Tab-separated table of C-alpha atoms in Angstrom:
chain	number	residue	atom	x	y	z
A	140	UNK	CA	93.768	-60.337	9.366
A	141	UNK	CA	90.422	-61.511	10.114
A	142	UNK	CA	87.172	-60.017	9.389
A	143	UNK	CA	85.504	-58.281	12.300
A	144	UNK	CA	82.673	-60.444	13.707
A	145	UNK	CA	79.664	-58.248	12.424
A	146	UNK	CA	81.114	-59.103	9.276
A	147	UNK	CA	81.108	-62.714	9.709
A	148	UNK	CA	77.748	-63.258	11.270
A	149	UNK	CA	76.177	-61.475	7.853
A	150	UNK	CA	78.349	-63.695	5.988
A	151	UNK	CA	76.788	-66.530	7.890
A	152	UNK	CA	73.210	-65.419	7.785
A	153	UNK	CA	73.398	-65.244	3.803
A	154	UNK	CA	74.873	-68.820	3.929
A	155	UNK	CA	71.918	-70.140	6.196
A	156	UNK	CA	69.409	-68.210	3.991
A	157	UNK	CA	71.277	-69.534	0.845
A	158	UNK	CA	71.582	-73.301	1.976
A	159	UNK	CA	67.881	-73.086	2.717
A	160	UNK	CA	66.030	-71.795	-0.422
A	161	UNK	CA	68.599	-73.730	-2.250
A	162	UNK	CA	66.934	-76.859	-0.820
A	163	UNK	CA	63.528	-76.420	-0.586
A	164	UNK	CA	63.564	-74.563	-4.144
A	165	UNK	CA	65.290	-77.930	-5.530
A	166	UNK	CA	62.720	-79.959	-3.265
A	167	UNK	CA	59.756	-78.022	-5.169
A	168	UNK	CA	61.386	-78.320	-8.775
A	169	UNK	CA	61.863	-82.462	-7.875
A	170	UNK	CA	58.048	-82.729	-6.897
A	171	UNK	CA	56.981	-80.739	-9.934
A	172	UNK	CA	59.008	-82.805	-12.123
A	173	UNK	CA	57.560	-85.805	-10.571
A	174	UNK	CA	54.160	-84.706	-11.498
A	175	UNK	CA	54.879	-83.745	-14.887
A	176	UNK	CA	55.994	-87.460	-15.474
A	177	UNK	CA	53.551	-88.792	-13.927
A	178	UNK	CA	50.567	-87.339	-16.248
A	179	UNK	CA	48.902	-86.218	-12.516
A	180	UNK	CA	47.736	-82.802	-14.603
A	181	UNK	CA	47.657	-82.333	-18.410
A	182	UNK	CA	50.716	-80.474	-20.157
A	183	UNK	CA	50.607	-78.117	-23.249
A	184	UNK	CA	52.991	-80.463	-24.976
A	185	UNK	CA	52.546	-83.740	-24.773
A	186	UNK	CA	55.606	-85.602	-23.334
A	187	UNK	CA	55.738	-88.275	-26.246
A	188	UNK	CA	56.065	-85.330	-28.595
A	189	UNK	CA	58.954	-83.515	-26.961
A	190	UNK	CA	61.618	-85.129	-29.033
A	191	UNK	CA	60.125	-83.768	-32.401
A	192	UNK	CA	60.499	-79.932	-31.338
A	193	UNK	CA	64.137	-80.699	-29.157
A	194	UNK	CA	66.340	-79.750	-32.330
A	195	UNK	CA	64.304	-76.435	-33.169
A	196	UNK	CA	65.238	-72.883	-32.683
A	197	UNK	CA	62.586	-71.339	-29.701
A	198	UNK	CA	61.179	-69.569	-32.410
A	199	UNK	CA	60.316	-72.196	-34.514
A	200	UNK	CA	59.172	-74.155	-30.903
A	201	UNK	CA	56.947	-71.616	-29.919
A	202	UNK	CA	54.668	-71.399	-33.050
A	203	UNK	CA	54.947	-75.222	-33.325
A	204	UNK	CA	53.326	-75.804	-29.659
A	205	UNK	CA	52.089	-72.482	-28.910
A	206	UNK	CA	54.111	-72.077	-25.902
A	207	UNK	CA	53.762	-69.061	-23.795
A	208	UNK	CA	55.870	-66.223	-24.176
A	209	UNK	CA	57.476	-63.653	-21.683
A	210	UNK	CA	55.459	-63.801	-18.017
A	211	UNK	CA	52.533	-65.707	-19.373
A	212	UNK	CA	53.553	-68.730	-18.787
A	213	UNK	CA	51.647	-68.048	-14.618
A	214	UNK	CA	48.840	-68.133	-16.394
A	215	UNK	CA	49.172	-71.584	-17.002
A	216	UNK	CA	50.750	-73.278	-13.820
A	217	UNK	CA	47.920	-75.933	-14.046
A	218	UNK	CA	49.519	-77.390	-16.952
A	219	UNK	CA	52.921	-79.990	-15.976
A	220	UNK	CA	55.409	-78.346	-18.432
A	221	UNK	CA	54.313	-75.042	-16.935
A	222	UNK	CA	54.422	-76.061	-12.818
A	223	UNK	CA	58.033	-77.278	-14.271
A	224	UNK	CA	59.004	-73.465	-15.596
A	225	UNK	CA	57.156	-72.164	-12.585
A	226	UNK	CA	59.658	-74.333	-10.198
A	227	UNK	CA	62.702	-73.045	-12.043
A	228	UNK	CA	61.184	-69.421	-11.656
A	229	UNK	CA	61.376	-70.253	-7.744
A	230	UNK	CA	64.816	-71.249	-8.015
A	231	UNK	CA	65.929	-68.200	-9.824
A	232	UNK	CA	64.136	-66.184	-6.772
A	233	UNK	CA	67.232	-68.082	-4.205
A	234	UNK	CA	69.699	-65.256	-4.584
A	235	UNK	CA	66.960	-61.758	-4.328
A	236	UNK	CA	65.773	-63.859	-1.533
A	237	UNK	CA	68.711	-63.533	0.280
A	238	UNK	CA	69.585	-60.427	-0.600
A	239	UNK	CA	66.122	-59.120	0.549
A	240	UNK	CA	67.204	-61.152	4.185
A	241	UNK	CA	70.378	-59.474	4.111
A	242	UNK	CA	68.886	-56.188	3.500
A	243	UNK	CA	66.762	-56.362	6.321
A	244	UNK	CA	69.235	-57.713	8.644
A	245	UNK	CA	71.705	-54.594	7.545
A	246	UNK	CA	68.774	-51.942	7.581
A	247	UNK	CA	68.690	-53.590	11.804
A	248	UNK	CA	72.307	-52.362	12.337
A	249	UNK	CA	72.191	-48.910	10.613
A	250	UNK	CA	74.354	-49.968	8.013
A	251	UNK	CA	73.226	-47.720	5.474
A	252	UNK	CA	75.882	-47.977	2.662
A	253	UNK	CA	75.827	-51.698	2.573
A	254	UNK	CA	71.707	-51.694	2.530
A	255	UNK	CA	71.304	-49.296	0.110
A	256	UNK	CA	73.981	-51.656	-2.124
A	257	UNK	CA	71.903	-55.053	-1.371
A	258	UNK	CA	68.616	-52.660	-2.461
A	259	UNK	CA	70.265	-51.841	-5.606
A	260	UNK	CA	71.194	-54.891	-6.121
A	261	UNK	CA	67.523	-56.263	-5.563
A	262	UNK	CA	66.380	-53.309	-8.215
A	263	UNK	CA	68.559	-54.824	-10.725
A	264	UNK	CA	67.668	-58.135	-10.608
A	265	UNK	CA	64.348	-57.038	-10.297
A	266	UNK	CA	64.446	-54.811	-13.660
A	267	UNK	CA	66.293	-57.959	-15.213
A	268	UNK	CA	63.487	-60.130	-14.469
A	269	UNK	CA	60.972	-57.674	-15.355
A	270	UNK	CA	62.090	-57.816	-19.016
A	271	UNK	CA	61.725	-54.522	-19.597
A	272	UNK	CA	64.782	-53.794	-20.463
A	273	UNK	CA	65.021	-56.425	-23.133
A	274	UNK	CA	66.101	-55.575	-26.622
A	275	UNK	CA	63.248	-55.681	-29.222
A	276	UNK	CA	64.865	-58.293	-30.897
């Protein structure tokens, strides 16, 4: 049995959506990698002293370099190491991306059960990300 064609052309919008953040999100964590190695702006750990705080627990790393914690690390997207964490942040964004496409395309066609599922979805990620929800530890 296949799929009715509604069905399908979602499926294929996602895809599109997908395939494209996937690339230019990889495209912007190449360049920002590139200009971390290249010393173009300062970094809060120096490069040459990476392989001294590899072996540590991130405890341990963070009071040894003073590395941002939680969202503070926007704060600092002037800094190499930081545009690095700042490119992976855009690649974690891919997938609420095109759920937030999807959700619009869905809301279009009245499709309220399958919207209001892509929404929650969205709110869960979005509570995920948030941290708030984040044991004390």
């Amino acid at each position: 049995m296949e799929l009715e064609r509604p069905d399908r052309a979602l499926r294929e919008l996602y895809a599109r959506w997908l395939d494209r953040t996937t690339k230019a999100g990889f495209a912007i964590a190449v360049l920002a990698f590139l200009i971390y190695v290249s010393g173009a702006v300062p970094t809060l750990v120096p490069l040459a002293d990476l392989p001294r705080y590899w072996g540590m627990p991130v405890s341990r790393f963070i009071a040894a370099t003073g590395s941002p914690q939680g969202w503070t690390w926007l704060r600092l997207l002037g800094y190499g190491d930081a545009l690095n964490l700042g490119a992976v942040a855009l690649l974690a964004l891919v997938t609420p991306t095109c759920y937030a496409r999807l959700l619009l395309a869905l809301a279009a066609e009245r499709d309220w059960l399958q919207a209001a599922l892509a929404a929650a979805q969205l709110v869960v990620l979005a509570a995920a990300a948030s941290g708030l929800l984040a044991g004390a530890g």
